[in-house]
Each structure stands twice: as C-alpha cells, then as structure tokens.
Short mmCIF file of C-alpha atoms in Angstrom, two decimals:
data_model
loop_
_atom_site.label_atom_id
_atom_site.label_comp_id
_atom_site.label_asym_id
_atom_site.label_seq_id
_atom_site.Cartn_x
_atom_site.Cartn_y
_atom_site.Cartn_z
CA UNK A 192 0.00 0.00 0.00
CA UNK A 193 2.74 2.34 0.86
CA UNK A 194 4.51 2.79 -2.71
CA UNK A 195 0.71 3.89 -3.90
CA UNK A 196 -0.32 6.01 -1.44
CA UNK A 197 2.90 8.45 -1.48
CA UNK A 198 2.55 8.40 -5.02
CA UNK A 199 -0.56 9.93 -5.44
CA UNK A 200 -1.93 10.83 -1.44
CA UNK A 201 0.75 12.29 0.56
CA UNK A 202 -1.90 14.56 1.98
CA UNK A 203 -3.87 11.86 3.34
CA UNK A 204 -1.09 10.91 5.61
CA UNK A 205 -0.44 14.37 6.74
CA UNK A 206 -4.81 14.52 7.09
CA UNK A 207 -4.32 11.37 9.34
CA UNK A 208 -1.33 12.54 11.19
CA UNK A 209 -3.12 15.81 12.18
CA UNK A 210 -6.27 13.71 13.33
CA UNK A 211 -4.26 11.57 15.35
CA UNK A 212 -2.26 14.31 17.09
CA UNK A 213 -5.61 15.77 18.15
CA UNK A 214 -6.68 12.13 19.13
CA UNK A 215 -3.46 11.93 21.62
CA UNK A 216 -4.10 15.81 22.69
CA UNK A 217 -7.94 14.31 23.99
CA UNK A 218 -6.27 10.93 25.54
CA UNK A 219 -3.66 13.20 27.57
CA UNK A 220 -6.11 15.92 28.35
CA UNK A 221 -8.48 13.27 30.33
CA UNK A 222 -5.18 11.48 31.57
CA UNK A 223 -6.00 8.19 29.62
CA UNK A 224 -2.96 5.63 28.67
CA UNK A 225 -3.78 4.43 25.70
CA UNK A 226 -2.49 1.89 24.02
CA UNK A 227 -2.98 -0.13 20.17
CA UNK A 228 -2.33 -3.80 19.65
CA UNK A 229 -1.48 -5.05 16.30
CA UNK A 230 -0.79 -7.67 15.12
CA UNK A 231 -1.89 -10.89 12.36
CA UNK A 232 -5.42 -12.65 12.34
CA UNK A 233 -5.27 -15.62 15.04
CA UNK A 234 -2.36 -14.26 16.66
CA UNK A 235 -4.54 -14.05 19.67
CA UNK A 236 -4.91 -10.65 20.79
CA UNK A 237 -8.60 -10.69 21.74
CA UNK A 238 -7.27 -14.07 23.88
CA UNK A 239 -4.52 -11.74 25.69
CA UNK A 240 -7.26 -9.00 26.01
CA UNK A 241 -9.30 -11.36 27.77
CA UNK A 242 -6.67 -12.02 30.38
CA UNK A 243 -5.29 -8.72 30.55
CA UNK A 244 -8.34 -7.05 31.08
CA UNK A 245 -9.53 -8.81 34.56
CA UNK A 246 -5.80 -8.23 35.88
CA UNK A 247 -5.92 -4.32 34.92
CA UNK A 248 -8.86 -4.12 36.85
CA UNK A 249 -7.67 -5.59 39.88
CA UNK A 250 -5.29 -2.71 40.31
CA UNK A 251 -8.37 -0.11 40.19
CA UNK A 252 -7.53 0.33 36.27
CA UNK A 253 -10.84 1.01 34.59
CA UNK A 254 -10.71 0.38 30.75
CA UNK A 255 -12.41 1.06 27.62
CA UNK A 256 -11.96 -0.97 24.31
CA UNK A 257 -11.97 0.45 20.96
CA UNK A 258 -12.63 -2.87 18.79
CA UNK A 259 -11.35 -2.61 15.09
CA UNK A 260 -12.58 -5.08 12.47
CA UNK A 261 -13.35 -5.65 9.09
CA UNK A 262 -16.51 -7.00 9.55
CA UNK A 263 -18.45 -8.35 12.26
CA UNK A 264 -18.63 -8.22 16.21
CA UNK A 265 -16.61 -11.48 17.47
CA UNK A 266 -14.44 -9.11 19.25
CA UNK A 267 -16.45 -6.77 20.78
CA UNK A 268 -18.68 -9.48 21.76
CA UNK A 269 -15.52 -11.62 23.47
CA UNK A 270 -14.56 -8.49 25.48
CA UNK A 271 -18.13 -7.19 26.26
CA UNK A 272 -18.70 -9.57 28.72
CA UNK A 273 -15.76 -8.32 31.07
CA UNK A 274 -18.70 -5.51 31.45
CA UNK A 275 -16.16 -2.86 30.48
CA UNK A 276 -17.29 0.16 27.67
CA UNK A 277 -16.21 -1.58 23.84
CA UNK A 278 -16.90 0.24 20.54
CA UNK A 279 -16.90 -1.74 18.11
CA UNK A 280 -15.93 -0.24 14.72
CA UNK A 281 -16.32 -2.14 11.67
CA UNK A 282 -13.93 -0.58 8.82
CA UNK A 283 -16.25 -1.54 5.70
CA UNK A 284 -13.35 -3.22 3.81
CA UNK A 285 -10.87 -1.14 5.11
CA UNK A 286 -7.67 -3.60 6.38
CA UNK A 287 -6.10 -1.27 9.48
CA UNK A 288 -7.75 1.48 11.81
CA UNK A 289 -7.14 5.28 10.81
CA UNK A 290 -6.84 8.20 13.02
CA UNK A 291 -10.67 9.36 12.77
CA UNK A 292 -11.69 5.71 13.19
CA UNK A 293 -10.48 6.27 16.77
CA UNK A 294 -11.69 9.38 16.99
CA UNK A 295 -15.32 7.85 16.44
CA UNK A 296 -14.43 5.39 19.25
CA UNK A 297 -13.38 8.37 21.29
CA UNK A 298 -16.60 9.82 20.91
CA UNK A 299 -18.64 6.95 22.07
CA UNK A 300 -16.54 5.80 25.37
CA UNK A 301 -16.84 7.61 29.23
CA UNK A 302 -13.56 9.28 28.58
CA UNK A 303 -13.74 10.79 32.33
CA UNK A 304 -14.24 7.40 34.25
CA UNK A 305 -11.48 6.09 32.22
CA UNK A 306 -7.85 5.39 32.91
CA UNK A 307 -6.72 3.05 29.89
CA UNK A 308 -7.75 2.83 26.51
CA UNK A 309 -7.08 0.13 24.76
CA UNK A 310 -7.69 -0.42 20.81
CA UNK A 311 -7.42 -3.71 18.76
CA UNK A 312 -6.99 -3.04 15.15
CA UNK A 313 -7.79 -5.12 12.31
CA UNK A 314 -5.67 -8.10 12.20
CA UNK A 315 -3.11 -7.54 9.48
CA UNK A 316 0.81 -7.51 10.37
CA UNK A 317 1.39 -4.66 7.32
CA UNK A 318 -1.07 -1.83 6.84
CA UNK A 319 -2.07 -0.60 10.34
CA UNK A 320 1.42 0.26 11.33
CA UNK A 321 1.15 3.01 8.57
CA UNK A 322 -1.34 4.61 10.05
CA UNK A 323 -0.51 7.01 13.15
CA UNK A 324 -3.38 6.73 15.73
CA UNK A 325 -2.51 9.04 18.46
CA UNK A 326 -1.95 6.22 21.32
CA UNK A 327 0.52 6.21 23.29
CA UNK A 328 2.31 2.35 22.92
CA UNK A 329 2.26 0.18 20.30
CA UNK A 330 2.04 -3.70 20.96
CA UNK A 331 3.33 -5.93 18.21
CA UNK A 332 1.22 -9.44 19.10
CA UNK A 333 2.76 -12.65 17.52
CA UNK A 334 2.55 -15.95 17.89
CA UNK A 335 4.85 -18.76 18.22
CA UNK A 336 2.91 -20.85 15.26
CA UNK A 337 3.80 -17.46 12.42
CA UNK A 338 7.28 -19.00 12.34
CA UNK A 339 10.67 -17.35 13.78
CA UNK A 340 11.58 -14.55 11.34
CA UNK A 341 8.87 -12.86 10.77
CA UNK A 342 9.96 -9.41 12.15
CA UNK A 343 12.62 -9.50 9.47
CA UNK A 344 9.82 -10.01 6.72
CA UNK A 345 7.40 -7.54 8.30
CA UNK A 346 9.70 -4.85 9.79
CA UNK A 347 7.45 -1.83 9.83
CA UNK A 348 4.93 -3.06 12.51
CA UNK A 349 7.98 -4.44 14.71
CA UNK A 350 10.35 -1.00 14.12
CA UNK A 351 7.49 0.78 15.50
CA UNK A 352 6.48 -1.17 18.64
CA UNK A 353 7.30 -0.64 22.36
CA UNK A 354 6.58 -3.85 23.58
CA UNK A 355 6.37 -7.18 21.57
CA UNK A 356 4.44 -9.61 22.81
CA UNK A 357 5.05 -13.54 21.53
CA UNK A 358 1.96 -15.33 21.86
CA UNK A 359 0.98 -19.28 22.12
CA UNK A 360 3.75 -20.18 24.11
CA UNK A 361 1.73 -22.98 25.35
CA UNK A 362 2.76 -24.67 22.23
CA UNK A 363 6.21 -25.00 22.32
CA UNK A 364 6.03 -28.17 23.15
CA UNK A 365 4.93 -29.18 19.29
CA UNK A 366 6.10 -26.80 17.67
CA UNK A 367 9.68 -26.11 15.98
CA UNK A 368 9.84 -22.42 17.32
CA UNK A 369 13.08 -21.24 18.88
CA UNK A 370 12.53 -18.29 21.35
CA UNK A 371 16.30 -16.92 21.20
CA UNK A 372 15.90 -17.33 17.20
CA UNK A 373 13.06 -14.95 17.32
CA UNK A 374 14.49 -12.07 19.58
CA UNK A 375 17.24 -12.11 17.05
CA UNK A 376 15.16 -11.18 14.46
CA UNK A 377 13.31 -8.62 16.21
CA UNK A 378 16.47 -7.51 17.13
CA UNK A 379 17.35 -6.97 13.91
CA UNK A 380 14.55 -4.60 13.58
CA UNK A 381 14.14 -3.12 16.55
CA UNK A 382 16.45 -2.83 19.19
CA UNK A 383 14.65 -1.54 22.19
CA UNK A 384 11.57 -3.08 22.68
CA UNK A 385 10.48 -5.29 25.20
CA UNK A 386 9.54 -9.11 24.44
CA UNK A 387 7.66 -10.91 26.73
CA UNK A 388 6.53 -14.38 25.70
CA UNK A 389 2.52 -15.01 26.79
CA UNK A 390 -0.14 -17.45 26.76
CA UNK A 391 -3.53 -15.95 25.95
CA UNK A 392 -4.66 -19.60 26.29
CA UNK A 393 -2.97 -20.53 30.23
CA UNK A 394 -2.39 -16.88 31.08
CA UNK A 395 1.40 -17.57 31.82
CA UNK A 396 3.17 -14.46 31.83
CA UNK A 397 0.19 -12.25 31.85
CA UNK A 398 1.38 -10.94 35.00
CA UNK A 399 4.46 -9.32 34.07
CA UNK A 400 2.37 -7.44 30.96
CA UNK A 401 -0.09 -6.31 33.38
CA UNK A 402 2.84 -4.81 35.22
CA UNK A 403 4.83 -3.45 32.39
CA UNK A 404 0.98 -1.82 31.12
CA UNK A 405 0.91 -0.50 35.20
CA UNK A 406 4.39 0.83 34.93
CA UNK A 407 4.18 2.49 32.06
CA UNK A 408 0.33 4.18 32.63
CA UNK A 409 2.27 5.81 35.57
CA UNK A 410 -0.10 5.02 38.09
CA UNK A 411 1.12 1.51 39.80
CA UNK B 80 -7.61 0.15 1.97
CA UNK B 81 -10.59 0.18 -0.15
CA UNK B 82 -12.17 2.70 1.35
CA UNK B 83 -9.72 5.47 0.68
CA UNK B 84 -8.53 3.68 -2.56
CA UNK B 85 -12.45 3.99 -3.86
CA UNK B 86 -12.39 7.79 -3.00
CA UNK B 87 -9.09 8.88 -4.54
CA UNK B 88 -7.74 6.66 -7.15
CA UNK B 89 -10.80 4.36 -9.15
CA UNK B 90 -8.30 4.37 -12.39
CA UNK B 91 -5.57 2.83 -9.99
CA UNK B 92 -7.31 -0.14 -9.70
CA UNK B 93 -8.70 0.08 -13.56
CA UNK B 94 -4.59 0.42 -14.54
CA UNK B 95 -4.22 -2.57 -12.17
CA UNK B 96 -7.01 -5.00 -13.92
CA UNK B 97 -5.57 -3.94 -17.45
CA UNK B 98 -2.33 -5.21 -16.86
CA UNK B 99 -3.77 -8.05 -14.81
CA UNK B 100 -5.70 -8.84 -18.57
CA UNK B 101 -2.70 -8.68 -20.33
CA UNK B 102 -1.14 -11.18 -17.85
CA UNK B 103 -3.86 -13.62 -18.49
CA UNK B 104 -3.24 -13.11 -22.03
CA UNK B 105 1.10 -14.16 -22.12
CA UNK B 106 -0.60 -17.32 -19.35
CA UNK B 107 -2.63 -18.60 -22.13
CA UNK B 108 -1.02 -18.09 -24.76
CA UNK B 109 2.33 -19.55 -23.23
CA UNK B 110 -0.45 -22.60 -22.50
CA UNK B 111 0.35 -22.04 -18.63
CA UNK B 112 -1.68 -22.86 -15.76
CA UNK B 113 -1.43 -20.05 -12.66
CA UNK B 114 -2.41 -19.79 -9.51
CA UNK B 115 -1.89 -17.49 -6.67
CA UNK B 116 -1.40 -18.65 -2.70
CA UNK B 117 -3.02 -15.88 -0.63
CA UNK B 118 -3.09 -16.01 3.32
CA UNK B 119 -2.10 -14.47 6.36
CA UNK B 120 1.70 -14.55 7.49
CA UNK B 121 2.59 -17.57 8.97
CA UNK B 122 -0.23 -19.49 7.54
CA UNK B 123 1.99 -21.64 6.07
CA UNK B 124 1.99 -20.79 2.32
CA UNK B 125 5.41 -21.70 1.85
CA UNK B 126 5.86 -24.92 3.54
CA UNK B 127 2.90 -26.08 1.65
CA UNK B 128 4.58 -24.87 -1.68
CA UNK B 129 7.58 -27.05 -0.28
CA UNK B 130 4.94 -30.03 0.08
CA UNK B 131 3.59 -29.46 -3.56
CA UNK B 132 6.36 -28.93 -5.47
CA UNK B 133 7.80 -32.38 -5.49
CA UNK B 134 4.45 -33.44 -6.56
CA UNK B 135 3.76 -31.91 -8.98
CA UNK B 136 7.43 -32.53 -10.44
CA UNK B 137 6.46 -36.30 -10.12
CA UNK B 138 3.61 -35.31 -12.96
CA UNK B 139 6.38 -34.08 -15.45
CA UNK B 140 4.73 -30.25 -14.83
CA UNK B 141 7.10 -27.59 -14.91
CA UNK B 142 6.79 -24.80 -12.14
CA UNK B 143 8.12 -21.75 -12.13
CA UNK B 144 7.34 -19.81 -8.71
CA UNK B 145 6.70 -15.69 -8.36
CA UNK B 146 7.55 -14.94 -4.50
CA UNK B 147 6.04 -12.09 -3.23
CA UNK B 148 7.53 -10.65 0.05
CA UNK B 149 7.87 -6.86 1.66
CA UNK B 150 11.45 -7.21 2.19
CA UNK B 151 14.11 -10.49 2.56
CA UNK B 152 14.63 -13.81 0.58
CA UNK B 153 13.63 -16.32 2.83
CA UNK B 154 11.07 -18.20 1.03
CA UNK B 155 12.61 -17.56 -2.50
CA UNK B 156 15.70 -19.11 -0.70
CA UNK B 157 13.39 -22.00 0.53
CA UNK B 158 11.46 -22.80 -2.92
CA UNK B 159 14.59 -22.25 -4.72
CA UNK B 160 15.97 -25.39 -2.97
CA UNK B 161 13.67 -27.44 -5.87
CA UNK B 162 15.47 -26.53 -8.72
CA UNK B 163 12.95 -24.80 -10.31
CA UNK B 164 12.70 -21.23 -11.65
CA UNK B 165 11.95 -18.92 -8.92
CA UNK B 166 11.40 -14.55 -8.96
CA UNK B 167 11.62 -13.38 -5.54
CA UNK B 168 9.65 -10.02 -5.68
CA UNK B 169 10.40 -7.64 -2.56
CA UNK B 170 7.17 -4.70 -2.73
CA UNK B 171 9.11 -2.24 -0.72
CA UNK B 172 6.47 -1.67 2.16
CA UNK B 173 3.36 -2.62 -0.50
CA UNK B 174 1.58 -5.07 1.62
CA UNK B 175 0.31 -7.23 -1.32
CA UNK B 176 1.59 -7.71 -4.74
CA UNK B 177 -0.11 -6.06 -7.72
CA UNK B 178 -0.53 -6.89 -11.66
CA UNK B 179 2.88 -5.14 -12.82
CA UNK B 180 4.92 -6.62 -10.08
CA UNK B 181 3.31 -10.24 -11.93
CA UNK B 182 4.51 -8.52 -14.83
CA UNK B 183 7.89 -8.29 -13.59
CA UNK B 184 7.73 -11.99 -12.72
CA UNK B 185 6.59 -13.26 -16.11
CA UNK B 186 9.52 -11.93 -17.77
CA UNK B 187 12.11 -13.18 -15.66
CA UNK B 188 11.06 -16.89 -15.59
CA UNK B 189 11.35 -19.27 -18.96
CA UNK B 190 7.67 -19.24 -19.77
CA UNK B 191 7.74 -21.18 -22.75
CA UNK B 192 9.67 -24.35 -20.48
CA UNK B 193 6.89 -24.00 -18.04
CA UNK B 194 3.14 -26.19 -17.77
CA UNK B 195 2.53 -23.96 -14.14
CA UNK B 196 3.01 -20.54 -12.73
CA UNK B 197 2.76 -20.36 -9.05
CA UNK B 198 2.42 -17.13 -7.02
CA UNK B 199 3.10 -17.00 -3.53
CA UNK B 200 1.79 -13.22 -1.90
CA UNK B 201 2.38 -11.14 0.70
CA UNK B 202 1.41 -12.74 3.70
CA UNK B 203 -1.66 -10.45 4.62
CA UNK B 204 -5.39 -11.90 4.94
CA UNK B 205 -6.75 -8.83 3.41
CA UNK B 206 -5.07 -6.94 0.67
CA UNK B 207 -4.01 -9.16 -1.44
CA UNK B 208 -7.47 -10.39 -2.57
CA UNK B 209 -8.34 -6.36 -4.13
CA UNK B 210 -5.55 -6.72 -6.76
CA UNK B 211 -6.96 -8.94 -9.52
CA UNK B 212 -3.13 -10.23 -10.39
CA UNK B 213 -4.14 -12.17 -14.12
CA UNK B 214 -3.65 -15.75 -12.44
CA UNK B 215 -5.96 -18.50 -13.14
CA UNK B 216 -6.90 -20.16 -10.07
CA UNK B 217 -7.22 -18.09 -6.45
CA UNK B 218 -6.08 -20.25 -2.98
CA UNK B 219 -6.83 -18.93 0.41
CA UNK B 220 -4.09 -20.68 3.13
CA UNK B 221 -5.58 -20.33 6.52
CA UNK B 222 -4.29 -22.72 9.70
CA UNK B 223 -6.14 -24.32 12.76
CA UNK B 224 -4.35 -21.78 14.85
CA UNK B 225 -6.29 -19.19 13.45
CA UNK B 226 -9.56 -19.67 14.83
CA UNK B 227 -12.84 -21.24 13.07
CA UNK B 228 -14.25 -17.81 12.33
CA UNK B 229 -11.52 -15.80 10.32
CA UNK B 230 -13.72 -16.71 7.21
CA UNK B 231 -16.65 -14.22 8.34
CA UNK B 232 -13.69 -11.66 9.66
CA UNK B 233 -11.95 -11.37 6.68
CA UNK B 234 -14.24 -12.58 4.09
CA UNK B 235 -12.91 -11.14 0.72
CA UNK B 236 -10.50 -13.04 0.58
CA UNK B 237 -12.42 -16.45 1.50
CA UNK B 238 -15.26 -15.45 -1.33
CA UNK B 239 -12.47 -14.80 -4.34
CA UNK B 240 -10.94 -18.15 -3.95
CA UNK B 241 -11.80 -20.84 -5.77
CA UNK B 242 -9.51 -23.14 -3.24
CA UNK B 243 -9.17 -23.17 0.59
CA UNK B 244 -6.61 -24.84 2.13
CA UNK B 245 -6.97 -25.37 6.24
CA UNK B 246 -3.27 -25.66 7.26
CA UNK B 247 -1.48 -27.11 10.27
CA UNK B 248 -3.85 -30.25 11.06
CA UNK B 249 -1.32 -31.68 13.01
CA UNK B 250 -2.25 -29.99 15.71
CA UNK B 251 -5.09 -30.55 15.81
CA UNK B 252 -5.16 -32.59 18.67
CA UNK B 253 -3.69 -29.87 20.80
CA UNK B 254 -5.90 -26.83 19.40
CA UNK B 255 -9.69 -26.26 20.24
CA UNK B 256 -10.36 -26.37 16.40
CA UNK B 257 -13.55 -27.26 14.97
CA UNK B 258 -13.15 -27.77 11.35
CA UNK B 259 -17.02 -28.17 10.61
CA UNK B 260 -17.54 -25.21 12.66
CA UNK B 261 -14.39 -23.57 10.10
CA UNK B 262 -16.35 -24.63 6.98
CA UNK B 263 -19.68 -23.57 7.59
CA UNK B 264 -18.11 -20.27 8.45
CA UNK B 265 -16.43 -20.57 5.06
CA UNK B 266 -20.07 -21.26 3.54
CA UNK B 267 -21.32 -17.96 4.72
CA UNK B 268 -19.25 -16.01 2.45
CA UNK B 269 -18.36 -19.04 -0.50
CA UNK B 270 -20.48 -21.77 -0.98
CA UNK B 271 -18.79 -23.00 -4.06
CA UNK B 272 -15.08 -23.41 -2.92
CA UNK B 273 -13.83 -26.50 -2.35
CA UNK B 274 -11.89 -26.93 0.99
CA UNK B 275 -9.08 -29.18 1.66
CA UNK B 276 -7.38 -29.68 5.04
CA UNK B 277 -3.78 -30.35 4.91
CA UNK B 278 -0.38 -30.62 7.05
CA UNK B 279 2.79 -28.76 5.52
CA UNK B 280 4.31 -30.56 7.79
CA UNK B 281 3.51 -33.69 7.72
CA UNK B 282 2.22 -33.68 4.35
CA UNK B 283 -1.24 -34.98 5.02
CA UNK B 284 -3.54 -34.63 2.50
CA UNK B 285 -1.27 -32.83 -0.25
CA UNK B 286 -1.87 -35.50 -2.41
CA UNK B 287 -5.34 -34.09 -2.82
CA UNK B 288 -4.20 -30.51 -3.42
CA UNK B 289 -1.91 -32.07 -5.78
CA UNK B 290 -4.66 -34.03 -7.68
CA UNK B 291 -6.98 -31.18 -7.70
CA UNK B 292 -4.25 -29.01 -9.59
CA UNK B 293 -3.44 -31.49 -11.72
CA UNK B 294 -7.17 -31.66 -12.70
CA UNK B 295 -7.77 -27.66 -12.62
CA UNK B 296 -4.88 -27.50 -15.05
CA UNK B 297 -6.51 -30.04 -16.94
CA UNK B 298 -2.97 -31.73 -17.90
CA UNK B 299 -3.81 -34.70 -15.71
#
C-alpha cells in the first residue's frame, strides 16, 4: 500500500497525522494511557485481552476498548462480557484502523471514568502500522505458530512497537519455534523493545504485561 | 484500503485490472496454468509450496514460482531449494503484490519451459485479494491456529478463492479447532469453494491438493 499512497496521497497521511495528534491531545487531556495492539489474524490478541483485562482491573484500572474489524462483532462481543465500555468499529473493507476511526471510538466511550484505553486493530501484520493513531504504545502481538523470522519479513509493525508480545507459548512443546531465534530477528529490527513471551490460552506471563501496562500508565 | 482507494484513485485499480488482462493473455497463450497462494503470514503458504512442489514434479509439470515478500529472501531461498525457476519479488512496504509486479515476474522466468506458474503473496489476509493479479486459479491458506471464524472476519479473501486450504492439522489434537464449525463459516461467504485440510508438515492430504491441480490445469 505504501509505494501507492505516497505516489498519489501524501496529503492523506499528513490529514491522518493531524487527526491523530488531536486524538493523543484528547487521551492526555483526560489522563488516559492508551495503548494499540497489532498484530496478524489468530495471533490471539482478543485471547490476551481477555486475560489482561480482569488483571488491569484488579489494580483499580478502569478500561475502555476500541474494537477494530473488518466486519463483524466477534471481538467486541468476546470483550463485552468483562462488562467494560467496547466500541466496536467495523472498517467496511478497510484492512487497518485510521486516526478518525479512533476518533469515532473516542466519541462513544466515558472518557472521564477512564484510565486506559485500549484499541485492537484489524488483524493484518502490514497496513495498520502506517497509520498514526494518536496512542501512546504500540504492541506488536505474535505468535509462536507465524514462524521465527517474521519481524525480518514484516519490519514496519515491529520498528514501531514498544513492547512485543510472543503469543501461544503454550505450544512450544509441538512446535519447531526457537525463542532466542526470534528475539534475534526482532532484534534486527528493533532494538529496544520489550519481548515478553505469553499465553492468551494458560495466562502464563500475563502478569508481568499487566505490570509493564501498570508501569508504564504511571499510576502503579 | 478500499475505502480510501475507492475515494481517490478508481483508475488505480482500472490500470491494475488492465495489466492483470494482459497477464492472463502471455498465461494462455504460453499454454500455462497459474495460480496465486493468498493467506495471512505464517499461515503456512510456503511450507505447503515445499509439500507441492515435489508433486507436482512427479507429474512431469514444470513450475516456475513468483515470490512475493515486503522485504528479505527467505522463502525464495526455501522454494529455490527445488530446482525450479523462482522470482523473488520484494514490494518495498506494499503489503500485497499487484498486476505489474506479476509482470515483472513473467519476464524473468522461462515461460515457454513452463506447464505452471505459481504465485506466492504477501502474507496479509486482506489486501491481497483487491488486486486482480491475471492468475488463473485463487487459494486462500488459513491454519487451525487461526480460529474457526476468520472466514466471516476477513471474508474477501475467502469469497475470491476458488480453493481453501486449512493448514497445520497436526495440531489438531492440541488446538480447540472445529473444522465443521471452520467450513460452515467458510459457507457464509463461499459456498462453491472447495476446501481441503492439509499438514505442511507432515504432508497430510497434499496428495489431494496435488490431484486437484493437476485436474484444474486439466494436464492430468
């Protein structure tokens, strides 16, 4: 998508950008951490949401959910029932989440009872790193079944992340992954994020995210 | 993507289907079959290809393979292993590949020594199925570790493909997977595809894919 869109819309960046900077003006203005997870269909982010999400609120965090999709409500449904405000936008086709995507999503959550935002985007490992959303961390979500190099044939999402989470560690025991393999690559790409290696399945290791998420919302 | 690409640049996508004609035009006239492997990264698109190959080589058809990745040479590198003619295409941030870059491929691989042209895209579960590439024959890879329901998530892809291939059945026994719950999700948005569960792997069940090309080509 990228060669394209410079070619003939560099102003639709800069119209995104500008959205998005008004988008993280709104978050810090009601003191709200927000964060966006990316990541591939079926890497499991909506499973690590569901884990997350209980843990958050044991520390007092209250959390909305801005649910990105192509189609559908799976999602929203899944992370409904932790009786926490989701808005569920369905893109129409559209393969990532732009900047007044969230701003609709914005519109429609409590903002003032709110500490943490949180917004899944459409599962895709390319396009939605392209698109600046005005949160404050970006979570890379893979999964130990996508195969070890991955970060070295998707770099963008990876480069941009703060924290990388590696999913479906569960399944090590079948699999042919090797963990020191992968932070290799991602070194390769990035060389300052965090990796922590989860199960959304067995919650192991969901823990030390809800920590790092505590840590860095500044209020544990 | 489509929603801005509908908005700003309709004669991108009507450049992108003329070339894609033309394309179909040097296939049949260079009496080649072609297909193109679409699915999400990690899906297993290559190991699959390194399942088929052999195959197919056992029927006396000539393959030439068109790799599509954003950046790197790992699965050219891994297909090129079979002695066969292999273009590894690197998009340069486009998260799919489009007609010209096809074009690209065609003249760098010994058409007239070749029965089959195999095209392996970005790994994305969206993009790549709103380029119309000139191919004959459309393949969705998805794996059990995706979930049953990507079908209705991402369905564009699902309802362009004349093939779907679940991946990773080998696990099967380790994954909550329900494949008849996967392929009346697949019915929703295709009802005419076949679907054909395999291990890349193990090889289980490539026979079958291997038949059914055979037969599509109508060589066998």
């Amino acid at each position: 998508m990228v060669i394209k869109k410079i070619q003939i819309g560099e102003n639709l960046f800069a119209k995104n950008d500008e959205i998005a900077d008004e988008n993280r003006r709104i978050f810090v203005e009601n003191q709200i951490f927000s964060i966006n997870f990316m990541g591939s269909p079926g890497s499991g982010k909506t499973a690590i949401l569901e884990k997350l999400i209980p843990e958050l609120l044991k520390f007092n965090l209250s959390c909305g959910i801005i649910e990105g999709d192509i189609a559908g409500t799976f999602d929203g449904e899944r992370i409904g029932r932790y009786g926490i405000p989701v808005v569920q936008i369905n893109t129409g086709g559209a393969c990532h989440l732009e900047a007044h995507m969230i701003r609709k999503g914005i519109e429609n959550l409590p903002l003032s009872e709110l500490d943490i935002v949180i917004v899944e985007n459409v599962g895709n490992l390319v396009c939605p790193a392209e698109f600046k959303l005005g949160v404050d961390f970006n979570v890379t979500v893979t999964s130990t079944t996508e195969g070890e190099e991955k970060p070295v044939k998707y770099p963008l999402m990876y480069s941009i992340s703060e924290l990388i989470l590696l999913n479906k560690i569960d399944l090590l025991g079948v699999l042919e992954f090797d963990i020191e393999s992968f932070k290799n690559y991602v070194r390769r790409v990035n060389a300052e994020a965090e990796i922590i290696a989860v199960s959304g399945k067995t919650g192991e290791n969901i823990g030390m995210l809800t920590r790092r998420i505590v840590k860095e919302a500044k209020i544990g």
